[in-house]
PDB file of C-alpha atoms in Angstrom:
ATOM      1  CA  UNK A   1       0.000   0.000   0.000  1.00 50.00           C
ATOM      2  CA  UNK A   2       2.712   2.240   0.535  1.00 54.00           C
ATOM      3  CA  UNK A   3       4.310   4.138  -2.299  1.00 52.00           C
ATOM      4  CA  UNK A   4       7.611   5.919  -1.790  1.00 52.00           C
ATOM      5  CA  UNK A   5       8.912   4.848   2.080  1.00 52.00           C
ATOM      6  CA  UNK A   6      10.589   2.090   3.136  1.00 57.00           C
ATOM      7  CA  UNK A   7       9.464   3.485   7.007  1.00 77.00           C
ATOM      8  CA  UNK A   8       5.891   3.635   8.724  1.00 88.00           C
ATOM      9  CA  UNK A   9       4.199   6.678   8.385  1.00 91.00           C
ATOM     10  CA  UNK A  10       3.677   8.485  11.561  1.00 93.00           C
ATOM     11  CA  UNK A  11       0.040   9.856  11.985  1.00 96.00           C
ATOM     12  CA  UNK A  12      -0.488  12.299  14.536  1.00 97.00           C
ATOM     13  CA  UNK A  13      -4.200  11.960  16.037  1.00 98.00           C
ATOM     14  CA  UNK A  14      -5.651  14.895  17.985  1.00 97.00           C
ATOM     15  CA  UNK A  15      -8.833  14.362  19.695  1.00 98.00           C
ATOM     16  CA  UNK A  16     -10.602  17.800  18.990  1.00 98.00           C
ATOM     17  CA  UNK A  17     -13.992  16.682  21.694  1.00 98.00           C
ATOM     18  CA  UNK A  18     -17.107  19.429  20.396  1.00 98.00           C
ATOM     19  CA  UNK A  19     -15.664  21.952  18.199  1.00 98.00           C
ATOM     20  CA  UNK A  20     -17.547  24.558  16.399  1.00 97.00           C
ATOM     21  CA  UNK A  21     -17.248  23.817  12.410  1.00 96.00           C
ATOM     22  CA  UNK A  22     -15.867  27.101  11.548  1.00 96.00           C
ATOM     23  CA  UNK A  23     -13.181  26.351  14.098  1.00 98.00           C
ATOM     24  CA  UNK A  24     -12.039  23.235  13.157  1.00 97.00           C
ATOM     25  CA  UNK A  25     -12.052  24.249   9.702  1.00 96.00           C
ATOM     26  CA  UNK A  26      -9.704  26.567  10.337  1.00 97.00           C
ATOM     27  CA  UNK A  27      -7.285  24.376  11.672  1.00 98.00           C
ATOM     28  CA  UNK A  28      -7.453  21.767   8.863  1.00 97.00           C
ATOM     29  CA  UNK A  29      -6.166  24.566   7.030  1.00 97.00           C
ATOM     30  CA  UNK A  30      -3.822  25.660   8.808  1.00 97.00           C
ATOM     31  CA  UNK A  31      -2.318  21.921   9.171  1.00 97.00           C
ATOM     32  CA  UNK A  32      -2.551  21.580   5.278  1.00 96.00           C
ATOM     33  CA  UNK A  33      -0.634  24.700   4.797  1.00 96.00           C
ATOM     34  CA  UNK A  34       2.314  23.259   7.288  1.00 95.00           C
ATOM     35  CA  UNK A  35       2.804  19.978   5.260  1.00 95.00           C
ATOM     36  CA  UNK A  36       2.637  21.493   1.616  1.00 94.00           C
ATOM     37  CA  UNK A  37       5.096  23.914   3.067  1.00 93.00           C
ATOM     38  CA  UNK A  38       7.271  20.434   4.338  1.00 93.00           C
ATOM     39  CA  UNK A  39       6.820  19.194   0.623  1.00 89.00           C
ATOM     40  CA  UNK A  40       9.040  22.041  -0.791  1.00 88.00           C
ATOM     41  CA  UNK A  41      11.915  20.745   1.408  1.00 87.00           C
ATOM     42  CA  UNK A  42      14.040  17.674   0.015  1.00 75.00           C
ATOM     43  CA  UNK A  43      13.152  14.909   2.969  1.00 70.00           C
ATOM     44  CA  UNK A  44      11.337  11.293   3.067  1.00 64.00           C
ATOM     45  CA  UNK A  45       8.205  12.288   4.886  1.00 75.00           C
ATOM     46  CA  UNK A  46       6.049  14.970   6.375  1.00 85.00           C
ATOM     47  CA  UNK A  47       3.558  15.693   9.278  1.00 93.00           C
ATOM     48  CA  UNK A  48      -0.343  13.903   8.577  1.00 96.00           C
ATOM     49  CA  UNK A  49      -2.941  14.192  11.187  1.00 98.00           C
ATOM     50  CA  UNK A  50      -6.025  12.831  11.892  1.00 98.00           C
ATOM     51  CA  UNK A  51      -8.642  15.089  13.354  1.00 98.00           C
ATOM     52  CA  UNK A  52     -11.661  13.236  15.351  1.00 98.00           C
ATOM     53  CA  UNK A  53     -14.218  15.702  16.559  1.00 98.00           C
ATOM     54  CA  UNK A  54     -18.228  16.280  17.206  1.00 98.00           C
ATOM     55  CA  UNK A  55     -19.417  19.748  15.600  1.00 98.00           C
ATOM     56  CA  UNK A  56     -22.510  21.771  16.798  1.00 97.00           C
ATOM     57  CA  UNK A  57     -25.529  21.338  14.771  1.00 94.00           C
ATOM     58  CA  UNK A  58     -24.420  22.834  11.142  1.00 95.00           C
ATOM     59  CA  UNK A  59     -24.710  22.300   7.618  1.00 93.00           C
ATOM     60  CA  UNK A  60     -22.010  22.392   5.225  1.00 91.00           C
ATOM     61  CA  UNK A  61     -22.564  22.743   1.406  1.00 84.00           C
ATOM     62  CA  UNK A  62     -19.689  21.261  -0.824  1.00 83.00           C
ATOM     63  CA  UNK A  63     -18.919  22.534  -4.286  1.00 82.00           C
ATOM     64  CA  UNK A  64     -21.339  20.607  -6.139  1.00 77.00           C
ATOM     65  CA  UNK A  65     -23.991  21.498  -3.751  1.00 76.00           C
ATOM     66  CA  UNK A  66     -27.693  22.046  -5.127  1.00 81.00           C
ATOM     67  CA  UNK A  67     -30.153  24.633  -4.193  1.00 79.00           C
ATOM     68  CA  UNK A  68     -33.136  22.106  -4.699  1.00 80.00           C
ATOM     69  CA  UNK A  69     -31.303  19.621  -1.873  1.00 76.00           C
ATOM     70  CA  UNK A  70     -31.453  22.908   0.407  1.00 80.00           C
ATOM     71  CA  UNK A  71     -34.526  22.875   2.117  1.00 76.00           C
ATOM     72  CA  UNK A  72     -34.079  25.085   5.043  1.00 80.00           C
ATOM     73  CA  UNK A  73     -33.834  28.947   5.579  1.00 81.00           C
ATOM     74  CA  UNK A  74     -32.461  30.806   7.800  1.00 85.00           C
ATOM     75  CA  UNK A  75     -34.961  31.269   9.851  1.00 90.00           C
ATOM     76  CA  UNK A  76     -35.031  27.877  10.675  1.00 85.00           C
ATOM     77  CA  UNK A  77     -31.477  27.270  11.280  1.00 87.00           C
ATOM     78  CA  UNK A  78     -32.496  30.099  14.200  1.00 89.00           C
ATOM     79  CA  UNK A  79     -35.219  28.258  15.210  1.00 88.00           C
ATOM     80  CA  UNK A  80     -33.020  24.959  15.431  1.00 88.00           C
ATOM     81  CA  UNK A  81     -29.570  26.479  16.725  1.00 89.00           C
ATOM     82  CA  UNK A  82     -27.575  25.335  13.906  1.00 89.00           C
ATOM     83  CA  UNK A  83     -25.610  27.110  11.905  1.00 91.00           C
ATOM     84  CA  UNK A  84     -24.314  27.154   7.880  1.00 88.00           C
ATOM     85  CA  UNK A  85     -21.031  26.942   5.729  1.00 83.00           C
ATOM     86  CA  UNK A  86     -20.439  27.088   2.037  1.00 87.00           C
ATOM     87  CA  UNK A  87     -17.148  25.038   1.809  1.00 85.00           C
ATOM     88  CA  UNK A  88     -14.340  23.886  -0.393  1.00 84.00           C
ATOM     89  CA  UNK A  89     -14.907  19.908  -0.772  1.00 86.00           C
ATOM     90  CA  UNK A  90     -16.016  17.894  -3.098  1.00 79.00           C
ATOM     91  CA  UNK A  91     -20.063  16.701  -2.785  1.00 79.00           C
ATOM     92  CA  UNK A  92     -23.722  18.179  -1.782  1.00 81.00           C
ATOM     93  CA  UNK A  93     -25.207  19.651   1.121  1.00 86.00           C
ATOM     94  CA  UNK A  94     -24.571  17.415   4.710  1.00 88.00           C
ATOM     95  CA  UNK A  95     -25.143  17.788   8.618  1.00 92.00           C
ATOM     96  CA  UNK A  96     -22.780  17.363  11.216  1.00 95.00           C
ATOM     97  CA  UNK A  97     -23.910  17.711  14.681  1.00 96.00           C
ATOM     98  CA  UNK A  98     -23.544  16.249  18.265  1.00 97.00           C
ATOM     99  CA  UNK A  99     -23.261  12.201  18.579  1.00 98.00           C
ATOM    100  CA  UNK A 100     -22.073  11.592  15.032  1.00 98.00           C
ATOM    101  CA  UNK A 101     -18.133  10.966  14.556  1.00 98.00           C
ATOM    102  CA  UNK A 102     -16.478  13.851  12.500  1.00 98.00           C
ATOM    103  CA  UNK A 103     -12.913  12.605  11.073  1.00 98.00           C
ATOM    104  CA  UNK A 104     -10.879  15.041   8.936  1.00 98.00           C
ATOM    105  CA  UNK A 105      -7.362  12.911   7.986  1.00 98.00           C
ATOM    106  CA  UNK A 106      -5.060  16.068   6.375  1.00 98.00           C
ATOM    107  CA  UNK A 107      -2.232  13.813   4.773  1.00 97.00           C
ATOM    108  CA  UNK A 108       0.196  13.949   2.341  1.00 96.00           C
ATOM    109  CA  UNK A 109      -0.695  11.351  -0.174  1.00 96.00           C
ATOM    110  CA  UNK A 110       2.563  11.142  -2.032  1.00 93.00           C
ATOM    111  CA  UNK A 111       3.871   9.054   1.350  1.00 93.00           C
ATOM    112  CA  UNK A 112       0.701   6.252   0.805  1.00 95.00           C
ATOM    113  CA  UNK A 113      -0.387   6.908  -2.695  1.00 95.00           C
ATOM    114  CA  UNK A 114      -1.376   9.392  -5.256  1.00 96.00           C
ATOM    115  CA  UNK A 115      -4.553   8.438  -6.217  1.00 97.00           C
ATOM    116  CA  UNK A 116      -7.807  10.115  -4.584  1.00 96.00           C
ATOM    117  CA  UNK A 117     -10.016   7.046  -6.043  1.00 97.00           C
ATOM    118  CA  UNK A 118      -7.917   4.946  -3.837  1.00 97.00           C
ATOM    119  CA  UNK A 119      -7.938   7.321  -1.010  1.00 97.00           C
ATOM    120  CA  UNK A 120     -12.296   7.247  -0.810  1.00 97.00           C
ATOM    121  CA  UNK A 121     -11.943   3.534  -1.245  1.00 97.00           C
ATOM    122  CA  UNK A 122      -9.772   3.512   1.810  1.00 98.00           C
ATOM    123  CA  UNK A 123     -11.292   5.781   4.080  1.00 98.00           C
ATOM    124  CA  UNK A 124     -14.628   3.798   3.222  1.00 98.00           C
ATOM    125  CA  UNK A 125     -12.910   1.068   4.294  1.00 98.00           C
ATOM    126  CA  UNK A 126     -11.819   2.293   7.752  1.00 98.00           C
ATOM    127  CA  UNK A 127     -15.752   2.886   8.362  1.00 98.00           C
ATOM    128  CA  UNK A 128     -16.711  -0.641   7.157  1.00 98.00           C
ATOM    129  CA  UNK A 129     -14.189  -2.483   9.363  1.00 98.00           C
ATOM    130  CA  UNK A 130     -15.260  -0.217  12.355  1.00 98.00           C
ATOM    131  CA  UNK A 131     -18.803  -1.134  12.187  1.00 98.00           C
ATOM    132  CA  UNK A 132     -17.855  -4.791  12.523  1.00 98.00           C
ATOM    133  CA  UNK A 133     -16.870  -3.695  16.138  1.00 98.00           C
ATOM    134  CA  UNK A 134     -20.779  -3.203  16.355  1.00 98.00           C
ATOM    135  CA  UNK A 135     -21.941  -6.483  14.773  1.00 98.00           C
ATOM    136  CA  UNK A 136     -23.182  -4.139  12.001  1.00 98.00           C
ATOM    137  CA  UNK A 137     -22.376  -4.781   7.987  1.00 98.00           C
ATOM    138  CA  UNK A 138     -21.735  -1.830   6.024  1.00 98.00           C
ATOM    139  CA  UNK A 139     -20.952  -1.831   2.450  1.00 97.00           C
ATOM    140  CA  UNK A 140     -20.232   0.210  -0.628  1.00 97.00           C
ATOM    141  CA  UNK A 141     -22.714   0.777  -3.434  1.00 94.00           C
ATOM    142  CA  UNK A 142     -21.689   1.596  -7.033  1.00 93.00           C
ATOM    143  CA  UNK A 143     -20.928   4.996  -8.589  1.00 90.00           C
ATOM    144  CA  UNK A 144     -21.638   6.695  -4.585  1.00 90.00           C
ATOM    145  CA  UNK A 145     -19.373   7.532  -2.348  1.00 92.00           C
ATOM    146  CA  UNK A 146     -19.550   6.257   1.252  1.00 95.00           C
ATOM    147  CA  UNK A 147     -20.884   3.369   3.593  1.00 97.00           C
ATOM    148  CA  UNK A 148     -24.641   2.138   3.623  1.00 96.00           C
ATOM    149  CA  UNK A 149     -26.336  -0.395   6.064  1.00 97.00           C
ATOM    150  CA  UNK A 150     -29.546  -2.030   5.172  1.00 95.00           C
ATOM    151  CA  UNK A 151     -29.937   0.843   2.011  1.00 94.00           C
ATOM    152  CA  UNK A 152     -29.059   3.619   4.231  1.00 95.00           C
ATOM    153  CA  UNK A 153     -26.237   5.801   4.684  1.00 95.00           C
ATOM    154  CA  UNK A 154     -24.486   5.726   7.678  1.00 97.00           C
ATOM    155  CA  UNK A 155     -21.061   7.697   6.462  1.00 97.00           C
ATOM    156  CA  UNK A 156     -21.045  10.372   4.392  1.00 94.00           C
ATOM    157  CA  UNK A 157     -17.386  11.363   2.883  1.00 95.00           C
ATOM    158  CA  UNK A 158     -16.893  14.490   1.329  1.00 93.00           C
ATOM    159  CA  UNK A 159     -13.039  15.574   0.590  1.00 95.00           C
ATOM    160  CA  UNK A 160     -10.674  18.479  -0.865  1.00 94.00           C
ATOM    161  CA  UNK A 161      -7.267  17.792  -2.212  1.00 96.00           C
ATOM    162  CA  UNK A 162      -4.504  19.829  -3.549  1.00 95.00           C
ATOM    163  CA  UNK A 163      -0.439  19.032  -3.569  1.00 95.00           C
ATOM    164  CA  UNK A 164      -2.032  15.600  -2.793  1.00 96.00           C
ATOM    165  CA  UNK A 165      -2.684  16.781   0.556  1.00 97.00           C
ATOM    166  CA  UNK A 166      -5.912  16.176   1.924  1.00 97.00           C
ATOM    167  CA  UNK A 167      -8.458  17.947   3.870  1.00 96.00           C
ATOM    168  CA  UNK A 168     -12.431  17.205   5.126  1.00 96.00           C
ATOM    169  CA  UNK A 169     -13.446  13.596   5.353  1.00 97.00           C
ATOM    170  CA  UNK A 170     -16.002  11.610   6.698  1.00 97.00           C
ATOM    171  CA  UNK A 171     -18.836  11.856   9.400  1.00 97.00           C
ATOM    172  CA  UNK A 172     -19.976   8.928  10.749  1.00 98.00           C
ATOM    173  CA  UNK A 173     -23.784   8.827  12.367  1.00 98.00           C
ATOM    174  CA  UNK A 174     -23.047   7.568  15.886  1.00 98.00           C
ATOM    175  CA  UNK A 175     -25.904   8.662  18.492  1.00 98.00           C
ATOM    176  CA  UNK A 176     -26.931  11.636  15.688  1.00 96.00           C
ATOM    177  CA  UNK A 177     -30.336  13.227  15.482  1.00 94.00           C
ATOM    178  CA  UNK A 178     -31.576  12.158  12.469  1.00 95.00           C
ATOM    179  CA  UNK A 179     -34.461  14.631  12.297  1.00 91.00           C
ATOM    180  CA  UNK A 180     -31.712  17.419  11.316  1.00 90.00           C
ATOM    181  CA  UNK A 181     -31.626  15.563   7.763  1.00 89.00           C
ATOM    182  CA  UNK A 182     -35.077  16.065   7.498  1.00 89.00           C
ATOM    183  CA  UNK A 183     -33.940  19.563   6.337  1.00 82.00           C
ATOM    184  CA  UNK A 184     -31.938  18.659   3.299  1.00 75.00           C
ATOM    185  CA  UNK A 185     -31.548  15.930   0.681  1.00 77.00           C
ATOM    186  CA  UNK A 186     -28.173  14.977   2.125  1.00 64.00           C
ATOM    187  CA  UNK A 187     -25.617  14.439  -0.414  1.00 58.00           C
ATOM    188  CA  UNK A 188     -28.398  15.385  -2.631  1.00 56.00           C
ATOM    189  CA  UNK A 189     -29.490  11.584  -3.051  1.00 60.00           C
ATOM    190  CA  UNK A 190     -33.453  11.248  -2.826  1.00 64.00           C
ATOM    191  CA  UNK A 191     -33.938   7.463  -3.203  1.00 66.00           C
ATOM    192  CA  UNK A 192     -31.668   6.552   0.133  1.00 69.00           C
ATOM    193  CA  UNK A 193     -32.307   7.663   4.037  1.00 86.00           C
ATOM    194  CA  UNK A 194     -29.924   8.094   6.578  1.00 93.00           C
ATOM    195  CA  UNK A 195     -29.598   5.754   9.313  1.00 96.00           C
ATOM    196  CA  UNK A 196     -26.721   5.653  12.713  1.00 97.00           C
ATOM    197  CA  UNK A 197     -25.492   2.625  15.198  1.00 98.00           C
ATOM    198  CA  UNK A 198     -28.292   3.918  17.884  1.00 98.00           C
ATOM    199  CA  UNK A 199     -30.912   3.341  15.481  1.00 97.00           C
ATOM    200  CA  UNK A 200     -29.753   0.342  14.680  1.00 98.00           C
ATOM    201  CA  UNK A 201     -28.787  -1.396  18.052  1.00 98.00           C
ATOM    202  CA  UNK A 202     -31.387   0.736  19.831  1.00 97.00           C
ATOM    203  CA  UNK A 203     -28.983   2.278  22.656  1.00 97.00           C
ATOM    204  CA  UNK A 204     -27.066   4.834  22.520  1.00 97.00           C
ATOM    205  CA  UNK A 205     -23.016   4.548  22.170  1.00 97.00           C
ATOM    206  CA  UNK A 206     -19.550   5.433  23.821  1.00 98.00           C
ATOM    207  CA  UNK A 207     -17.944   7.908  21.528  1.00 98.00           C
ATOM    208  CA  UNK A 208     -14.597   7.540  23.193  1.00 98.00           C
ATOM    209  CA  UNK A 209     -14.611   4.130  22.337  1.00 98.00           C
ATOM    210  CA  UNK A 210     -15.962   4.561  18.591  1.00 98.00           C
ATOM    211  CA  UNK A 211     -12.570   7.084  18.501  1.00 98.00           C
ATOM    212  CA  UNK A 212     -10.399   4.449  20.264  1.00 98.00           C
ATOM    213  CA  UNK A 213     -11.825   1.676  17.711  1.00 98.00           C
ATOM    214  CA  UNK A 214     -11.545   3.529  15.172  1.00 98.00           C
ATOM    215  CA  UNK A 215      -7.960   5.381  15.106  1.00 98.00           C
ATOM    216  CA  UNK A 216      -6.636   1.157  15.399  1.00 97.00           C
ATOM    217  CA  UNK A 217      -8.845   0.839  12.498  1.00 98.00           C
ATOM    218  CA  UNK A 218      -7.410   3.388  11.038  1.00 98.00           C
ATOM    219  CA  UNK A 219      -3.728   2.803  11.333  1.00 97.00           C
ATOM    220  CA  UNK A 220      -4.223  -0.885  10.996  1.00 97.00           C
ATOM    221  CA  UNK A 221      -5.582   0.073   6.838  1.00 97.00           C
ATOM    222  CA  UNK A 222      -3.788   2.949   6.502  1.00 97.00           C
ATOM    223  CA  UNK A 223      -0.696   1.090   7.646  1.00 96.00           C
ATOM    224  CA  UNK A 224       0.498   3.474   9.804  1.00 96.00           C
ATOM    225  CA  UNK A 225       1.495   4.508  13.477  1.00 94.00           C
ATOM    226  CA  UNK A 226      -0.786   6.443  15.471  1.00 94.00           C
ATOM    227  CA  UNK A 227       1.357   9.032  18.180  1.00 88.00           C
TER     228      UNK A 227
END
């Protein structure tokens, strides 16, 4: 899996807790700025991160966003104490918000491989062998990106790459409300609900736990070593 190191990569993981959007936004680019910067420089690796974090209710739009899968106004986001953001990453309209698992892996692809098919396929990956944890099968389905259980989506992935250095991710429904997709078509995709591992187990989970199972997860695919 790994391209140009004979070495493990080193992943540093920084757990982020409740963060407001705009925040940790911020700080993804501020981390992607620091390793582009290490690219210029002659060496055999760089800094990558993993961010794991729970936002307050908000709704980001990606590039490719729709206004017909947008159907709140801002009154309502009043109303419902979330907020908005028009962002850079790839995809549609989404909701993060408490209980669901936010991950936001800014690394520096030339150390794995330079190939963002490869990198959704991966991350998707990470999400499917986490669920097992759970007793719960997720898969892929064809031509969409993220992980489904029983015809629902229970990951969404949305990323932004550039010097093949990543930012955004996935968000994982955990213990979400899943009345706050009542107010968009996520991902714009109108045929498919939304589902989360309360729902399905009927009890609400440990998120430090989902983190803990899922950085090993992580690594373990990624083929890395988590500091």
């Amino acid at each position: 899996m790994l391209s140009n190191l004979t070495s493990t990569p080193l992943l540093s993981l920084r757990d982020l807790g409740v963060l407001p959007y705009a925040d940790a936004w911020q700080l993804q680019r501020e981390l992607h700025a620091q390793i582009v910067a290490q690219k210029k420089i002659p060496q055999e690796s760089t800094d990558n991160f993993l961010l794991l974090v729970e936002h307050p209710n908000v709704y980001t739009m990606g590039r490719t966003t729709q206004p017909s899968n947008i159907l709140f106004n801002d009154a309502l986001l009043q109303n419902i104490g979330a907020e908005k953001f028009e962002i850079d990453r790839g995809g549609d309209v989404t909701y993060h918000g408490p209980g669901q698992l936010v991950g936001y892996p800014i690394l520096n692809l030339t150390m794995w491989k330079e190939d963002l098919h490869w990198f959704l396929r991966t991350i998707e990956e990470t999400i499917i062998r986490t669920l097992t944890h759970y007793a719960i099968e997720g898969y892929r389905v064809p031509g969409r990106t993220g992980v489904w259980v029983n015809g629902e989506k229970i990951c969404a992935i949305g990323i932004k790459c550039s010097h093949w250095t990543t930012m955004h991710g996935f968000a994982w429904n955990i213990n979400s409300d899943l009345t706050y997709f009542n107010n968009i078509i996520p991902c714009g995709i109108q045929d498919k609900g939304v589902t989360s591992v309360e729902k399905l187990l009927g009890k609400k989970m440990d998120m430090q736990e989902a983190k803990r199972i899922y950085t090993e997860e992580f690594a373990a695919v990624f083929e890395c070593a988590v500091q």
